[in-house]
Coordinates of C-alpha atoms in Angstrom, one line a residue:
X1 CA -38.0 -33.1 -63.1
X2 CA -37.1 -29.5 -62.1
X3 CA -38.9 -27.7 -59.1
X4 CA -40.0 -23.9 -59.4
X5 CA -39.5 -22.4 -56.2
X6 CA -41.2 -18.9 -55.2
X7 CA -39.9 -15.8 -54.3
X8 CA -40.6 -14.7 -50.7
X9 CA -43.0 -12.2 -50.5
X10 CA -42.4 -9.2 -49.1
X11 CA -44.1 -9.7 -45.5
X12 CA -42.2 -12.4 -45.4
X13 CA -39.3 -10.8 -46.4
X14 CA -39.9 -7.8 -43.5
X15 CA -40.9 -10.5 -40.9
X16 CA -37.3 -12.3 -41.2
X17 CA -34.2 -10.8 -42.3
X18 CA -30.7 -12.1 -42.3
X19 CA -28.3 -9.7 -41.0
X20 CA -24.8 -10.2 -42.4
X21 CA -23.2 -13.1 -40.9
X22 CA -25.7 -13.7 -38.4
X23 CA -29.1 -15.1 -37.9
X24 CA -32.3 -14.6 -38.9
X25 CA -33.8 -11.1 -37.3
X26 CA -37.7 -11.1 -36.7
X27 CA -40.0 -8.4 -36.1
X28 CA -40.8 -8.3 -31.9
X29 CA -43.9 -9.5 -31.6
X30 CA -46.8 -6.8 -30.3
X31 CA -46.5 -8.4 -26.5
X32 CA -43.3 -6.3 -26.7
X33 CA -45.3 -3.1 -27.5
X34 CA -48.6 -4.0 -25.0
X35 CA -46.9 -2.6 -21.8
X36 CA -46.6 0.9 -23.6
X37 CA -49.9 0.6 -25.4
X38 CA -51.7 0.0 -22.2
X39 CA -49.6 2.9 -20.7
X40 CA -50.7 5.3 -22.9
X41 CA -54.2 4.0 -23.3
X42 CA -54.7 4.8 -20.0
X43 CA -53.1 7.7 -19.3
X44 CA -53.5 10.1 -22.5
X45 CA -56.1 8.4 -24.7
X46 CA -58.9 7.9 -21.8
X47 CA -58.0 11.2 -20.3
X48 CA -58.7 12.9 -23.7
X49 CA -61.5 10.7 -23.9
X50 CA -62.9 12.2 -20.8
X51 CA -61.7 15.8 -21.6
X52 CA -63.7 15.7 -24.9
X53 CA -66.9 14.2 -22.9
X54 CA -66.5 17.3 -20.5
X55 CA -66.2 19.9 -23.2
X56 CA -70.0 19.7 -23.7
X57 CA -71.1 19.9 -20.5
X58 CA -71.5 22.7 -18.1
X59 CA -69.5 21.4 -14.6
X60 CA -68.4 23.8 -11.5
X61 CA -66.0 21.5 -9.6
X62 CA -68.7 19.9 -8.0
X63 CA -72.2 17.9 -8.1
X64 CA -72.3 16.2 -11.8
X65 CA -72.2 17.4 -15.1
X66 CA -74.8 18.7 -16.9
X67 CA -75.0 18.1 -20.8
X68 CA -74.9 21.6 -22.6
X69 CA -74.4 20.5 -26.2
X70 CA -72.1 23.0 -28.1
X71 CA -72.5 25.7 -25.7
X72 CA -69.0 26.0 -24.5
X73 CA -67.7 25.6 -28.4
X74 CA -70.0 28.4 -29.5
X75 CA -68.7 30.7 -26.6
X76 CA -65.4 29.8 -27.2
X77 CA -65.9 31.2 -31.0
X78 CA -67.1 34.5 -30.0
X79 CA -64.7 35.2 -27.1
X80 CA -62.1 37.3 -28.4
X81 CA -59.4 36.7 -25.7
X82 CA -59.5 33.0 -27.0
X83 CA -59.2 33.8 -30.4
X84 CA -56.4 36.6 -29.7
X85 CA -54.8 33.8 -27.2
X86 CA -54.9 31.0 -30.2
X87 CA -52.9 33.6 -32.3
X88 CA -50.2 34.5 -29.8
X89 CA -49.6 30.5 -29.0
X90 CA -49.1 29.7 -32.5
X91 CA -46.3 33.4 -32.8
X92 CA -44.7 32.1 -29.9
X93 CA -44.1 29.0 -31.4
X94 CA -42.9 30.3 -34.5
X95 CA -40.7 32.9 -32.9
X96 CA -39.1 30.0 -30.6
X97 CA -38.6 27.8 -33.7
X98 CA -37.0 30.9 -35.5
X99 CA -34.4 31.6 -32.5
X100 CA -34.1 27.9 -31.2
X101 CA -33.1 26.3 -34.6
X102 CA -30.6 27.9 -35.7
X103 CA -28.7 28.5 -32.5
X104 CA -29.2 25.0 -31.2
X105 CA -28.1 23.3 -34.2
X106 CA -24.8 25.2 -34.5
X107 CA -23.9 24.5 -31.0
X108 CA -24.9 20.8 -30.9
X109 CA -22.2 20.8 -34.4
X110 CA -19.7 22.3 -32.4
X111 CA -20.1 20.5 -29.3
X112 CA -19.6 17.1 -31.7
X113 CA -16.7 17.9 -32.3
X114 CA -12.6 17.2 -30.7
X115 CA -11.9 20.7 -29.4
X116 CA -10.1 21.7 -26.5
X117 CA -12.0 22.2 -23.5
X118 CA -15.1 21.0 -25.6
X119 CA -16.5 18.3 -22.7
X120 CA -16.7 21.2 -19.9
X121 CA -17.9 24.0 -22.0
X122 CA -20.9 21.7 -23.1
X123 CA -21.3 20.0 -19.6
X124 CA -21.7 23.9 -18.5
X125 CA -24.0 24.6 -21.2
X126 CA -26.1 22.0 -20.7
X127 CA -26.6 22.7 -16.9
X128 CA -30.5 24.4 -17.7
X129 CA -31.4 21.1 -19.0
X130 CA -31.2 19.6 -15.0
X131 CA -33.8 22.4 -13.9
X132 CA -37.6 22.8 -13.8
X133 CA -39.6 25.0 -16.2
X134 CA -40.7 26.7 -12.6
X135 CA -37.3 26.8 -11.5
X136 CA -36.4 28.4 -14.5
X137 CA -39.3 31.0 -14.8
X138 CA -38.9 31.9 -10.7
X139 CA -34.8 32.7 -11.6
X140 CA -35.8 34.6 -14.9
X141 CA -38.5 36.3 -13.1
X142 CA -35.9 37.9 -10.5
X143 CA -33.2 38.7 -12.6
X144 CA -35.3 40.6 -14.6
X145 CA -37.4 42.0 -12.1
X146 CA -37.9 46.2 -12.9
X147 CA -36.9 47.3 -9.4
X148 CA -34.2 45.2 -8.2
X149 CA -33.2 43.2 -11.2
X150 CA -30.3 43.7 -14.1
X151 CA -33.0 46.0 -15.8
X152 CA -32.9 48.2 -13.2
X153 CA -29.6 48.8 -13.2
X154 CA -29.2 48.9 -16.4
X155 CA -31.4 52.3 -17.4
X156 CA -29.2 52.8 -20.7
X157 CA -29.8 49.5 -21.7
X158 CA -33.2 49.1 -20.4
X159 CA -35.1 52.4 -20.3
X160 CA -37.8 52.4 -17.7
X161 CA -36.2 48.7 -16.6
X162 CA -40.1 47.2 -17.0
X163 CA -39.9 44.5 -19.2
X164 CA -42.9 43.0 -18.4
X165 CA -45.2 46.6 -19.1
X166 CA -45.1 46.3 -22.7
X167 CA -46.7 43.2 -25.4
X168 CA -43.3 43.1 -26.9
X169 CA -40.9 43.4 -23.7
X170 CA -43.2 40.7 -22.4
X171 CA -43.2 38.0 -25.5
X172 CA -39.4 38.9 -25.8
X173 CA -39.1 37.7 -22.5
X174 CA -41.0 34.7 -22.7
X175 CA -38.6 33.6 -26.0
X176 CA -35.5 34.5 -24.5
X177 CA -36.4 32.4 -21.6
X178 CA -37.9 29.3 -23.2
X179 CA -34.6 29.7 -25.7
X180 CA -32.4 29.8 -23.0
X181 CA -33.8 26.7 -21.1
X182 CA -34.6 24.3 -24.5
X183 CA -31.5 24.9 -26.6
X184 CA -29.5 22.8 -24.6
X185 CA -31.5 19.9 -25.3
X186 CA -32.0 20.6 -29.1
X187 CA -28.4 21.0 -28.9
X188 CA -27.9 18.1 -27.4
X189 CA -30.1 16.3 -30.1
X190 CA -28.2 17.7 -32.9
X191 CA -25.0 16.7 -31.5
X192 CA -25.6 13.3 -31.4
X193 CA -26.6 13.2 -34.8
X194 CA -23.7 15.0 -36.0
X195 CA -21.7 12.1 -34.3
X196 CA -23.4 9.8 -36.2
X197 CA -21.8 11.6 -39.6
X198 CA -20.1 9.3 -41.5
X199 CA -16.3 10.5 -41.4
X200 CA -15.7 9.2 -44.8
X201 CA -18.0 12.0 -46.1
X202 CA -15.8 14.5 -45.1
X203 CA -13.1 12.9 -46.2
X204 CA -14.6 12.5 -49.4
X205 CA -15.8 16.3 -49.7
X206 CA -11.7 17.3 -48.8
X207 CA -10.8 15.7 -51.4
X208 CA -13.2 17.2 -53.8
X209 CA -12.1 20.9 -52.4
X210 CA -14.5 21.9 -49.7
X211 CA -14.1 23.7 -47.1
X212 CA -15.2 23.7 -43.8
X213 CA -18.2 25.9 -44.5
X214 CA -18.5 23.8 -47.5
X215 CA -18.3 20.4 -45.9
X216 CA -21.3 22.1 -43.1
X217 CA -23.1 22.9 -46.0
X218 CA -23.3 20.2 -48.5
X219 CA -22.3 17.2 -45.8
X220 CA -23.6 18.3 -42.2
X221 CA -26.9 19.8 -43.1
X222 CA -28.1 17.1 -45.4
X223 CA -27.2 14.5 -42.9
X224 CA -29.2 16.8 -40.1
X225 CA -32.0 16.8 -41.7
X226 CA -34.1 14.3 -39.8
X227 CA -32.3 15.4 -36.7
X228 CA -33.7 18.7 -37.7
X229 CA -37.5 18.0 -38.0
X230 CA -37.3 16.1 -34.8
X231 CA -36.6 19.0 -33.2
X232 CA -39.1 21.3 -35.1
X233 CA -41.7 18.6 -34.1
X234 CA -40.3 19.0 -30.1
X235 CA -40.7 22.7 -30.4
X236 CA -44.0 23.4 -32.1
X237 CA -45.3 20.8 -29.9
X238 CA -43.3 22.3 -26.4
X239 CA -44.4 26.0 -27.5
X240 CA -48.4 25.7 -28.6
X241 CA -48.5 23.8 -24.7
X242 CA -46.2 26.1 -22.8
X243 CA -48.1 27.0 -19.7
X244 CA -45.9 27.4 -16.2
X245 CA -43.3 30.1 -18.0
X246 CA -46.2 32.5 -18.9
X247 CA -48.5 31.8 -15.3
X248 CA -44.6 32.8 -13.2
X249 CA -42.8 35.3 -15.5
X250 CA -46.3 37.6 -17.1
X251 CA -49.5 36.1 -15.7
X252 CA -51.1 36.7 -19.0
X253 CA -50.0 40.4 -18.7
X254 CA -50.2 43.0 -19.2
X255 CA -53.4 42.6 -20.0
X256 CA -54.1 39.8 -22.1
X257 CA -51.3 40.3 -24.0
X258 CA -49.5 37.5 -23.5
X259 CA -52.7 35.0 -22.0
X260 CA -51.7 32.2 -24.2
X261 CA -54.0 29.3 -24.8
X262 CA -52.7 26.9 -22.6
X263 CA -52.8 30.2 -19.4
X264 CA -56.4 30.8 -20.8
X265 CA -57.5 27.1 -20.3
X266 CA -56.0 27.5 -16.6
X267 CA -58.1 30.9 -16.2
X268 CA -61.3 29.5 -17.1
X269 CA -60.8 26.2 -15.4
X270 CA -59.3 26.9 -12.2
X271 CA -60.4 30.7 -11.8
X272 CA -63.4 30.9 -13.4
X273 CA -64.2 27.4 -11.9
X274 CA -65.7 27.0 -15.8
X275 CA -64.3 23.5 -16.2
X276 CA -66.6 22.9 -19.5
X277 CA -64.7 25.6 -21.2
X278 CA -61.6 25.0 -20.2
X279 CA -62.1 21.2 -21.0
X280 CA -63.2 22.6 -24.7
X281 CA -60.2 25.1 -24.7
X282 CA -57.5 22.0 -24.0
X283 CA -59.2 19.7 -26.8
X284 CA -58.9 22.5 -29.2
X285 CA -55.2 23.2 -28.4
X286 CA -54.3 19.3 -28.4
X287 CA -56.2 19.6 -32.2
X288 CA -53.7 22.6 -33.2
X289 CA -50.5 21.1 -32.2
X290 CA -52.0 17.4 -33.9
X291 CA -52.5 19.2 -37.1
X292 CA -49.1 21.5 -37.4
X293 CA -47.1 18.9 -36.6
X294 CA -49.0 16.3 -39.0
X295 CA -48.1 19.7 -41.2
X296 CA -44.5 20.0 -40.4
X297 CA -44.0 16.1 -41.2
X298 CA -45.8 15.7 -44.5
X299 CA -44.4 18.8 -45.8
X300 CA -41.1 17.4 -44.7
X301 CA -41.2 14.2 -46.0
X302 CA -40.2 12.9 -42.7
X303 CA -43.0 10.3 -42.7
X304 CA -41.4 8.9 -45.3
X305 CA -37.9 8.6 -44.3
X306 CA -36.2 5.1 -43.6
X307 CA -34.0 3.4 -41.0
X308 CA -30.9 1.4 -41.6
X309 CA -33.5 -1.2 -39.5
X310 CA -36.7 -0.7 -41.5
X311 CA -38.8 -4.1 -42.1
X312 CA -37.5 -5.4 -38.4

């Protein structure tokens, strides 16, 4: 009598794996996720929740709400400083991207690897990482200030020294600033995922006659990818909510050239004491960064990439 016996299915097979030599690995059950599911239930989903609730409603700070339907939404559409502010969020992002990527990916490689000196170097570099976004902004703001600052002093470099006067003095400041605080820490993510490198690939790509711009080429870059859209996701995200750099360094000047989304949601909220719009302003902005990063992944095919761990 012979006995048929069935092939595990494949939730079974994802539920219990055998690593190699060892025993049987199972999925953690959700009790290991509640802790952080009630975390951020309560302090991002109900507060967005609540933020959506007060977009349609006309509140001053004080006394209760009053329901105004899609007032706020329709002013919103024909305020041009919103629209103008919406535009400059999402150039600011791009521009950071633009300087951020490249520069923090070719120091995180370097920093991987066994050169002299390499630990201090990188433990210098990586100093803007330990301060605030404030702290940054207030240092920034000084060294650059037009009367007693490096521009100053620097007429043949500078001209009139005022940075801050003109739309593009004003967003290349904000990106040099917000480069020079972040790329440490992009850097710092590309490095340890240039560790991670197999060195047998390298070896294998000497063998075949590459060079070191060919082994960063056909070996590093590949291997970065993942690394890479990480830290695209990081920025786009960082930049479209960037808020305390613009309120120290530019204050939305001059003008409204540089009144951002996020420093226009501040504006209408805690100036304008308009807490409706600002509430509608925030959800809007939380809906642009959703949708360009959903973007930036499913054009990147990072939503389907696997870990050595997948079906644990």
């Amino acid at each position: 009598m012979s006995t048929t016996l069935a092939a595990p299915t494949v939730p079974e097979q994802r539920r219990a794996r055998r690593s190699p030599g060892g025993p049987v690995l199972s999925r953690p059950g959700f009790a290991w996720a509640l802790p952080a599911t009630l975390f951020f239930g309560f302090f991002a989903l109900v507060p967005l929740v609540l933020v959506a609730v007060l977009s349609f409603t006309s509140w001053a700070g004080l006394g209760s709400p009053e329901f105004v339907g899609l007032d706020n939404w329709q002013r919103l559409a024909r305020d041009p400083v919103m629209i103008n502010s919406l535009w400059l969020s999402i150039l600011l992002t791009a521009l950071g991207v633009l300087v951020q990527t490249p520069l923090s990916l070719l120091i995180g490689v370097w920093a991987a690897g066994q050169q002299r000196n390499r630990a201090v170097l990188s433990a210098i570099f990586f100093l803007p990482l330990l301060l605030s976004a404030t702290a940054v902004s207030v240092l920034w703001r000084a060294l650059l200030d037009p009367n007693f600052g490096v521009p100053g002093q620097a007429p043949w470099l500078f001209g009139d020294g005022n940075l801050f006067g003109s739309r593009a003095g004003a967003i290349a400041v904000l990106v040099f600033v917000s480069s020079w605080q972040f790329i440490p820490f992009h850097a710092l993510i590309y490095q340890g995922a240039a560790r991670a490198v197999p060195a047998v690939l390298y070896q294998a790509a000497e063998v075949d006659g590459a060079g070191r711009w060919g082994q960063f080429r056909h070996v590093t870059l590949p291997q970065l990818r993942n690394a890479m859209i990480t830290s695209v996701v990081l920025m786009v995200v960082g930049g479209l909510t960037t808020f305390d750099t613009v309120l120290i360094l530019t204050q939305g000047g001059p003008g409204t050239d540089t009144t951002i989304t996020a420093y226009h949601m501040y504006e209408q909220a805690f100036r304008s004491f308009d807490f409706g719009a600002g509430a509608a302003i925030a959800l809007l902005l939380v809906v642009v960064a959703t949708v360009i990063s959903l973007i930036v992944v499913r054009v990147s095919g990072y939503d389907r990439m696997r870990s050595t761990m997948e079906g644990l």
